[in-house]
GROMACS .gro file of C-alpha atoms in nm:
model
  337
    1ASP     CA    1 -14.379  -7.124   1.685
    2GLY     CA    2 -14.634  -6.842   1.711
    3ARG     CA    3 -14.392  -6.561   1.802
    4GLU     CA    4 -14.493  -6.222   1.666
    5ARG     CA    5 -14.264  -6.105   1.383
    6TRP     CA    6 -14.407  -5.758   1.330
    7ARG     CA    7 -14.725  -5.556   1.362
    8TYR     CA    8 -14.876  -5.298   1.126
    9ALA     CA    9 -15.165  -5.070   1.225
   10VAL     CA   10 -15.403  -5.046   0.929
   11ALA     CA   11 -15.637  -4.807   1.112
   12VAL     CA   12 -15.812  -4.743   1.443
   13THR     CA   13 -15.998  -5.057   1.558
   14TYR     CA   14 -16.338  -5.093   1.395
   15LYS     CA   15 -16.601  -5.105   1.669
   16GLY     CA   16 -16.875  -5.364   1.640
   17HIS     CA   17 -17.236  -5.254   1.611
   18GLY     CA   18 -17.576  -5.420   1.593
   19GLY     CA   19 -17.439  -5.739   1.747
   20SER     CA   20 -17.117  -5.762   1.546
   21GLN     CA   21 -16.770  -5.797   1.698
   22ASP     CA   22 -16.486  -5.544   1.696
   23GLY     CA   23 -16.227  -5.566   1.421
   24PRO     CA   24 -16.203  -5.634   1.047
   25ILE     CA   25 -16.383  -5.911   0.857
   26THR     CA   26 -16.152  -5.947   0.557
   27THR     CA   27 -15.868  -6.193   0.499
   28PRO     CA   28 -15.527  -6.070   0.378
   29VAL     CA   29 -15.353  -6.236   0.084
   30ILE     CA   30 -14.978  -6.300   0.060
   31ALA     CA   31 -14.801  -6.290  -0.279
   32GLU     CA   32 -14.458  -6.196  -0.413
   33GLY     CA   33 -14.323  -6.123  -0.066
   34ARG     CA   34 -14.603  -5.882   0.020
   35VAL     CA   35 -14.914  -5.887   0.238
   36PHE     CA   36 -15.219  -5.716   0.085
   37ALA     CA   37 -15.503  -5.628   0.320
   38VAL     CA   38 -15.833  -5.438   0.312
   39GLY     CA   39 -15.931  -5.248   0.626
   40PRO     CA   40 -16.294  -5.223   0.741
   41ARG     CA   41 -16.320  -4.858   0.631
   42GLY     CA   42 -16.168  -4.924   0.287
   43GLN     CA   43 -15.796  -4.890   0.345
   44LEU     CA   44 -15.606  -5.106   0.093
   45VAL     CA   45 -15.244  -5.159   0.200
   46ALA     CA   46 -14.937  -5.346   0.077
   47ILE     CA   47 -14.690  -5.451   0.346
   48ASP     CA   48 -14.347  -5.614   0.321
   49ALA     CA   49 -14.401  -5.969   0.449
   50GLU     CA   50 -14.053  -5.991   0.599
   51THR     CA   51 -14.032  -5.660   0.784
   52GLY     CA   52 -14.388  -5.525   0.818
   53ARG     CA   53 -14.289  -5.207   0.636
   54GLU     CA   54 -14.563  -5.027   0.442
   55ILE     CA   55 -14.495  -5.030   0.068
   56TRP     CA   56 -14.804  -4.843  -0.054
   57LYS     CA   57 -15.165  -4.772   0.042
   58THR     CA   58 -15.480  -4.634  -0.114
   59ASP     CA   59 -15.831  -4.559   0.008
   60LEU     CA   60 -16.113  -4.742  -0.171
   61VAL     CA   61 -16.367  -4.477  -0.066
   62LYS     CA   62 -16.173  -4.154  -0.121
   63ASP     CA   63 -15.959  -4.262  -0.415
   64HIS     CA   64 -16.187  -4.508  -0.598
   65GLY     CA   65 -16.547  -4.411  -0.518
   66ALA     CA   66 -16.642  -4.716  -0.308
   67VAL     CA   67 -16.929  -4.710  -0.058
   68LYS     CA   68 -16.863  -4.869   0.282
   69PRO     CA   69 -17.103  -5.158   0.348
   70HIS     CA   70 -17.306  -5.157   0.671
   71TRP     CA   71 -17.070  -5.397   0.854
   72GLY     CA   72 -16.756  -5.244   0.704
   73PHE     CA   73 -16.559  -5.371   0.406
   74GLY     CA   74 -16.566  -5.750   0.403
   75THR     CA   75 -16.412  -5.837   0.069
   76SER     CA   76 -16.083  -6.027   0.059
   77PRO     CA   77 -15.834  -5.945  -0.221
   78ILE     CA   78 -15.671  -6.197  -0.453
   79VAL     CA   79 -15.362  -6.198  -0.676
   80ALA     CA   80 -15.415  -6.353  -1.021
   81ALA     CA   81 -15.211  -6.320  -1.342
   82GLY     CA   82 -14.980  -6.081  -1.159
   83VAL     CA   83 -15.263  -5.840  -1.070
   84LEU     CA   84 -15.412  -5.760  -0.729
   85VAL     CA   85 -15.792  -5.779  -0.772
   86VAL     CA   86 -16.032  -5.625  -0.521
   87GLU     CA   87 -16.412  -5.606  -0.523
   88VAL     CA   88 -16.449  -5.232  -0.469
   89GLY     CA   89 -16.821  -5.182  -0.529
   90ALA     CA   90 -16.796  -4.836  -0.687
   91LYS     CA   91 -17.009  -4.715  -0.978
   92GLU     CA   92 -16.878  -4.876  -1.300
   93ALA     CA   93 -16.595  -5.015  -1.087
   94MET     CA   94 -16.744  -5.316  -0.914
   95ALA     CA   95 -16.399  -5.480  -0.926
   96CYS     CA   96 -16.060  -5.317  -0.978
   97GLY     CA   97 -15.716  -5.448  -1.069
   98PHE     CA   98 -15.409  -5.294  -0.906
   99ASP     CA   99 -15.036  -5.320  -0.974
  100PRO     CA  100 -14.908  -5.518  -0.671
  101ARG     CA  101 -14.575  -5.333  -0.682
  102THR     CA  102 -14.701  -4.974  -0.688
  103GLY     CA  103 -15.073  -4.974  -0.604
  104ARG     CA  104 -15.158  -4.806  -0.936
  105ARG     CA  105 -15.506  -4.894  -1.059
  106LEU     CA  106 -15.483  -5.085  -1.386
  107TRP     CA  107 -15.850  -5.140  -1.469
  108ALA     CA  108 -16.207  -5.117  -1.341
  109ALA     CA  109 -16.501  -5.334  -1.449
  110GLY     CA  110 -16.856  -5.435  -1.358
  111ASP     CA  111 -17.168  -5.243  -1.259
  112ASP     CA  112 -17.313  -5.411  -0.949
  113GLU     CA  113 -17.317  -5.343  -0.575
  114VAL     CA  114 -17.066  -5.529  -0.357
  115TYR     CA  115 -17.104  -5.598   0.015
  116TYR     CA  116 -16.898  -5.890   0.150
  117GLN     CA  117 -16.818  -6.102  -0.159
  118SER     CA  118 -16.466  -6.193  -0.275
  119PRO     CA  119 -16.312  -6.291  -0.613
  120VAL     CA  120 -16.271  -6.664  -0.685
  121PRO     CA  121 -16.051  -6.827  -0.954
  122LEU     CA  122 -16.266  -6.991  -1.219
  123ALA     CA  123 -16.013  -7.267  -1.287
  124ARG     CA  124 -15.769  -7.444  -1.056
  125ASP     CA  125 -15.485  -7.440  -1.311
  126GLY     CA  126 -15.372  -7.084  -1.239
  127GLY     CA  127 -15.570  -6.922  -1.521
  128SER     CA  128 -15.648  -6.553  -1.530
  129GLU     CA  129 -16.030  -6.570  -1.521
  130LEU     CA  130 -16.202  -6.478  -1.194
  131LEU     CA  131 -16.561  -6.512  -1.079
  132ILE     CA  132 -16.673  -6.178  -0.934
  133ALA     CA  133 -17.004  -6.196  -0.747
  134GLY     CA  134 -17.213  -5.890  -0.671
  135ASN     CA  135 -17.550  -5.848  -0.504
  136LYS     CA  136 -17.746  -5.908  -0.825
  137LYS     CA  137 -17.498  -6.024  -1.089
  138LEU     CA  138 -17.214  -6.268  -1.144
  139PHE     CA  139 -16.924  -6.162  -1.367
  140CYS     CA  140 -16.637  -6.354  -1.523
  141ILE     CA  141 -16.348  -6.108  -1.554
  142ASP     CA  142 -15.997  -6.153  -1.691
  143ALA     CA  143 -15.765  -6.053  -1.406
  144LYS     CA  144 -15.487  -5.936  -1.637
  145SER     CA  145 -15.687  -5.711  -1.868
  146GLY     CA  146 -16.009  -5.641  -1.679
  147ASP     CA  147 -16.215  -5.762  -1.975
  148VAL     CA  148 -16.561  -5.894  -1.887
  149ARG     CA  149 -16.590  -6.238  -2.048
  150TRP     CA  150 -16.953  -6.285  -1.949
  151GLN     CA  151 -17.212  -6.181  -1.691
  152TYR     CA  152 -17.524  -6.336  -1.547
  153ALA     CA  153 -17.808  -6.178  -1.348
  154HIS     CA  154 -17.855  -6.421  -1.057
  155ASP     CA  155 -18.102  -6.191  -0.874
  156GLY     CA  156 -18.011  -6.311  -0.527
  157ALA     CA  157 -18.246  -6.216  -0.246
  158GLY     CA  158 -18.312  -6.273   0.124
  159GLU     CA  159 -18.140  -6.201   0.455
  160TYR     CA  160 -17.838  -6.423   0.390
  161TRP     CA  161 -17.841  -6.441   0.009
  162SER     CA  162 -17.580  -6.304  -0.226
  163ILE     CA  163 -17.433  -6.026  -0.011
  164CYS     CA  164 -17.178  -6.278   0.118
  165MET     CA  165 -17.199  -6.536  -0.162
  166VAL     CA  166 -16.884  -6.726  -0.262
  167PRO     CA  167 -16.918  -6.884  -0.610
  168VAL     CA  168 -16.800  -7.246  -0.626
  169PRO     CA  169 -16.662  -7.349  -0.968
  170LEU     CA  170 -16.685  -7.717  -1.067
  171ASP     CA  171 -16.561  -7.925  -1.358
  172GLY     CA  172 -16.748  -7.914  -1.685
  173GLY     CA  173 -16.808  -7.539  -1.688
  174ARG     CA  174 -17.043  -7.538  -1.389
  175VAL     CA  175 -17.071  -7.280  -1.111
  176PHE     CA  176 -17.262  -7.327  -0.784
  177LEU     CA  177 -17.426  -7.017  -0.631
  178ASP     CA  178 -17.580  -7.004  -0.286
  179HIS     CA  179 -17.773  -6.696  -0.394
  180LYS     CA  180 -18.103  -6.692  -0.202
  181ASP     CA  181 -18.233  -6.747   0.149
  182ASP     CA  182 -18.425  -7.060   0.056
  183ARG     CA  183 -18.240  -7.210  -0.241
  184ALA     CA  184 -17.920  -7.241  -0.441
  185VAL     CA  185 -17.859  -7.275  -0.814
  186MET     CA  186 -17.618  -7.463  -1.040
  187LEU     CA  187 -17.520  -7.277  -1.356
  188GLU     CA  188 -17.378  -7.428  -1.671
  189ILE     CA  189 -17.147  -7.210  -1.880
  190GLY     CA  190 -17.178  -7.325  -2.241
  191ASP     CA  191 -17.107  -7.189  -2.587
  192ASP     CA  192 -17.359  -7.053  -2.834
  193ALA     CA  193 -17.201  -6.973  -3.171
  194GLY     CA  194 -16.882  -6.852  -3.006
  195ARG     CA  195 -17.057  -6.660  -2.731
  196PRO     CA  196 -17.098  -6.769  -2.365
  197ALA     CA  197 -17.438  -6.918  -2.288
  198ILE     CA  198 -17.529  -6.937  -1.919
  199LYS     CA  199 -17.827  -7.140  -1.804
  200PRO     CA  200 -17.948  -7.283  -1.471
  201VAL     CA  201 -17.923  -7.663  -1.450
  202TRP     CA  202 -18.117  -7.693  -1.125
  203GLU     CA  203 -18.240  -7.480  -0.835
  204GLU     CA  204 -18.289  -7.652  -0.501
  205PRO     CA  205 -18.334  -7.570  -0.127
  206CYS     CA  206 -18.008  -7.751  -0.048
  207THR     CA  207 -17.791  -7.494   0.132
  208ALA     CA  208 -18.016  -7.224   0.274
  209LYS     CA  209 -18.005  -6.971   0.557
  210SER     CA  210 -17.631  -6.985   0.615
  211TYR     CA  211 -17.344  -6.740   0.571
  212VAL     CA  212 -17.098  -7.031   0.544
  213ALA     CA  213 -16.906  -7.064   0.217
  214PRO     CA  214 -16.956  -7.414   0.070
  215VAL     CA  215 -16.665  -7.622  -0.068
  216ARG     CA  216 -16.645  -7.895  -0.329
  217PHE     CA  217 -16.464  -8.228  -0.359
  218GLY     CA  218 -16.518  -8.446  -0.662
  219ASP     CA  219 -16.878  -8.414  -0.777
  220PHE     CA  220 -17.016  -8.323  -0.436
  221ILE     CA  221 -17.056  -7.997  -0.247
  222TYR     CA  222 -17.018  -7.967   0.129
  223GLY     CA  223 -17.185  -7.680   0.311
  224TYR     CA  224 -17.456  -7.591   0.559
  225ASN     CA  225 -17.833  -7.593   0.546
  226GLY     CA  226 -17.911  -7.361   0.835
  227ARG     CA  227 -17.677  -7.493   1.103
  228THR     CA  228 -17.673  -7.848   0.971
  229PRO     CA  229 -17.368  -7.982   0.782
  230THR     CA  230 -17.486  -8.108   0.444
  231CYS     CA  231 -17.339  -8.294   0.147
  232ILE     CA  232 -17.520  -8.244  -0.183
  233ALA     CA  233 -17.480  -8.402  -0.526
  234ALA     CA  234 -17.356  -8.143  -0.774
  235LYS     CA  235 -17.545  -8.310  -1.058
  236THR     CA  236 -17.889  -8.281  -0.899
  237GLY     CA  237 -17.873  -8.053  -0.594
  238LYS     CA  238 -18.023  -8.332  -0.382
  239PRO     CA  239 -17.874  -8.406  -0.038
  240ALA     CA  240 -17.644  -8.709  -0.009
  241TRP     CA  241 -17.641  -8.676   0.371
  242ARG     CA  242 -17.714  -8.437   0.656
  243SER     CA  243 -17.557  -8.463   0.999
  244ARG     CA  244 -17.606  -8.306   1.340
  245GLN     CA  245 -17.233  -8.357   1.401
  246PRO     CA  246 -17.008  -8.169   1.440
  247GLY     CA  247 -17.237  -7.866   1.464
  248ASP     CA  248 -17.234  -7.518   1.313
  249GLY     CA  249 -16.898  -7.418   1.171
  250PHE     CA  250 -16.677  -7.346   0.872
  251PRO     CA  251 -16.551  -7.614   0.627
  252ILE     CA  252 -16.247  -7.654   0.404
  253ILE     CA  253 -16.120  -7.949   0.197
  254VAL     CA  254 -15.769  -8.090   0.258
  255ASP     CA  255 -15.638  -8.394   0.069
  256GLY     CA  256 -15.973  -8.568   0.037
  257HIS     CA  257 -16.087  -8.475   0.386
  258LEU     CA  258 -16.361  -8.244   0.507
  259VAL     CA  259 -16.225  -8.024   0.786
  260ILE     CA  260 -16.463  -7.817   0.998
  261LEU     CA  261 -16.382  -7.563   1.266
  262THR     CA  262 -16.699  -7.517   1.471
  263LYS     CA  263 -16.819  -7.189   1.617
  264ASP     CA  264 -16.775  -7.329   1.968
  265GLY     CA  265 -16.405  -7.395   1.908
  266SER     CA  266 -16.355  -7.760   1.808
  267LEU     CA  267 -16.169  -7.887   1.501
  268HIS     CA  268 -16.306  -8.195   1.319
  269VAL     CA  269 -16.159  -8.404   1.038
  270SER     CA  270 -16.375  -8.646   0.841
  271ARG     CA  271 -16.345  -8.830   0.513
  272ALA     CA  272 -16.498  -8.629   0.228
  273THR     CA  273 -16.744  -8.894   0.116
  274PRO     CA  274 -17.106  -8.877  -0.003
  275ASP     CA  275 -17.186  -9.191   0.198
  276ARG     CA  276 -17.207  -9.029   0.543
  277TYR     CA  277 -17.038  -8.790   0.782
  278ASP     CA  278 -16.735  -9.004   0.864
  279GLU     CA  279 -16.530  -8.837   1.139
  280ILE     CA  280 -16.181  -8.971   1.209
  281ALA     CA  281 -16.036  -8.707   1.444
  282ALA     CA  282 -16.146  -8.413   1.659
  283VAL     CA  283 -15.997  -8.181   1.918
  284LYS     CA  284 -16.143  -7.904   2.135
  285ILE     CA  285 -15.929  -7.590   2.110
  286PHE     CA  286 -16.111  -7.270   2.207
  287SER     CA  287 -16.369  -7.170   2.465
  288ASP     CA  288 -16.473  -6.845   2.296
  289LEU     CA  289 -16.650  -6.774   1.966
  290VAL     CA  290 -16.500  -6.878   1.631
  291TRP     CA  291 -16.604  -6.700   1.310
  292THR     CA  292 -16.357  -6.808   1.043
  293PRO     CA  293 -16.256  -7.122   0.851
  294PRO     CA  294 -15.934  -7.302   0.940
  295SER     CA  295 -15.621  -7.271   0.727
  296PHE     CA  296 -15.383  -7.554   0.634
  297ALA     CA  297 -15.012  -7.537   0.545
  298ARG     CA  298 -14.712  -7.772   0.569
  299GLY     CA  299 -14.892  -8.043   0.762
  300SER     CA  300 -15.056  -7.818   1.021
  301PHE     CA  301 -15.388  -7.644   1.073
  302TYR     CA  302 -15.391  -7.281   1.182
  303VAL     CA  303 -15.710  -7.179   1.357
  304ARG     CA  304 -15.831  -6.879   1.550
  305SER     CA  305 -16.115  -6.759   1.765
  306PHE     CA  306 -16.192  -6.399   1.860
  307GLY     CA  307 -15.936  -6.425   2.138
  308GLU     CA  308 -15.668  -6.676   2.039
  309ILE     CA  309 -15.477  -6.837   1.753
  310ALA     CA  310 -15.344  -7.193   1.752
  311ARG     CA  311 -15.145  -7.440   1.546
  312VAL     CA  312 -15.268  -7.801   1.534
  313ASP     CA  313 -15.039  -8.067   1.386
  314VAL     CA  314 -15.159  -8.370   1.191
  315ARG     CA  315 -14.998  -8.690   1.321
  316ARG     CA  316 -15.055  -9.058   1.275
  317GLY     CA  317 -15.195  -9.243   1.574
  318ALA     CA  318 -15.482  -9.434   1.724
  319ALA     CA  319 -15.836  -9.321   1.653
  320PRO     CA  320 -15.963  -9.066   1.906
  321ALA     CA  321 -16.161  -9.209   2.195
  322LEU     CA  322 -16.430  -9.038   2.401
  323THR     CA  323 -16.342  -9.014   2.769
  324ARG     CA  324 -16.548  -8.921   3.073
  325ARG     CA  325 -16.414  -8.761   3.387
  326GLU     CA  326 -16.480  -8.956   3.705
  327SER     CA  327 -16.659  -8.657   3.857
  328GLU     CA  328 -16.930  -8.662   3.591
  329PRO     CA  329 -17.255  -8.825   3.706
  330ASP     CA  330 -17.379  -9.145   3.547
  331ILE     CA  331 -17.701  -9.050   3.366
  332ALA     CA  332 -17.759  -9.381   3.191
  333GLY     CA  333 -18.120  -9.494   3.218
  334THR     CA  334 -18.246  -9.157   3.340
  335ARG     CA  335 -18.509  -8.936   3.176
  336PHE     CA  336 -18.239  -8.675   3.110
  337ALA     CA  337 -18.027  -8.930   2.921
   0.00000   0.00000   0.00000
């Protein structure tokens, strides 16, 4: 019902600079009855999900040698194989595994810079392998042991590039990387005499100049090319469709549907199909800026802007219809129309 259960102060509010907003840019993760969160200055905390009581905390800068990125820490932690994994970005400790119960560091691995990337599970079956993206390299690391299974120098570059890249794993040992300002690449992870062999399958200007994390459904990838929603074929990197609607925003996939929360505060649901952008429902929610994807749980969407949070239920009913208020002028046939 939206009532506040508890509140925990991670640190003094991070003040925006250079056009950014106040506050943190990471997403907490909930596991085993605990909330794990990274503060913008590098505070890593574990909080009891029921009471809001602090269980443990550590400082990624002071205790683990991390360097605060320009916009503050933007990595989001993940729990895999019973280990809390965080992209720290320290020397010889690009990623670290922590004991979720005590906060003790279990392992450190990788040798690349980290800005705003986050770990991603390689497989959807609950395996222990994670994709860990850095500014110049991509690692596959075992979450339980910290062993590096393989690494690949992607050499991302540009203003948007790999500093906020989210790897997208696909079936058949493929990984999609939106690693450069003007192009993306599809990697194929094969086997060469018992050793991993990574090679690019294609490199195309399909999702460029966008911070938005792409998502996949079937053999297609849904993301943004600039501010234009785009569906691309995973086999070739060629666009299946591009659409002006519903505008610039953040996508997720829910039960075969593409769901986009736009930056101007509207939520849109369409069928995830390579044929066209096929919207079936939409609702305007916020009047201020949105800068985060929606979440979905137990039949409801949870969305937020910089000022508000809302729950939106999914219900059966007639298709949405466009309406016009009587006070609006009739512009049909005019030059403006």
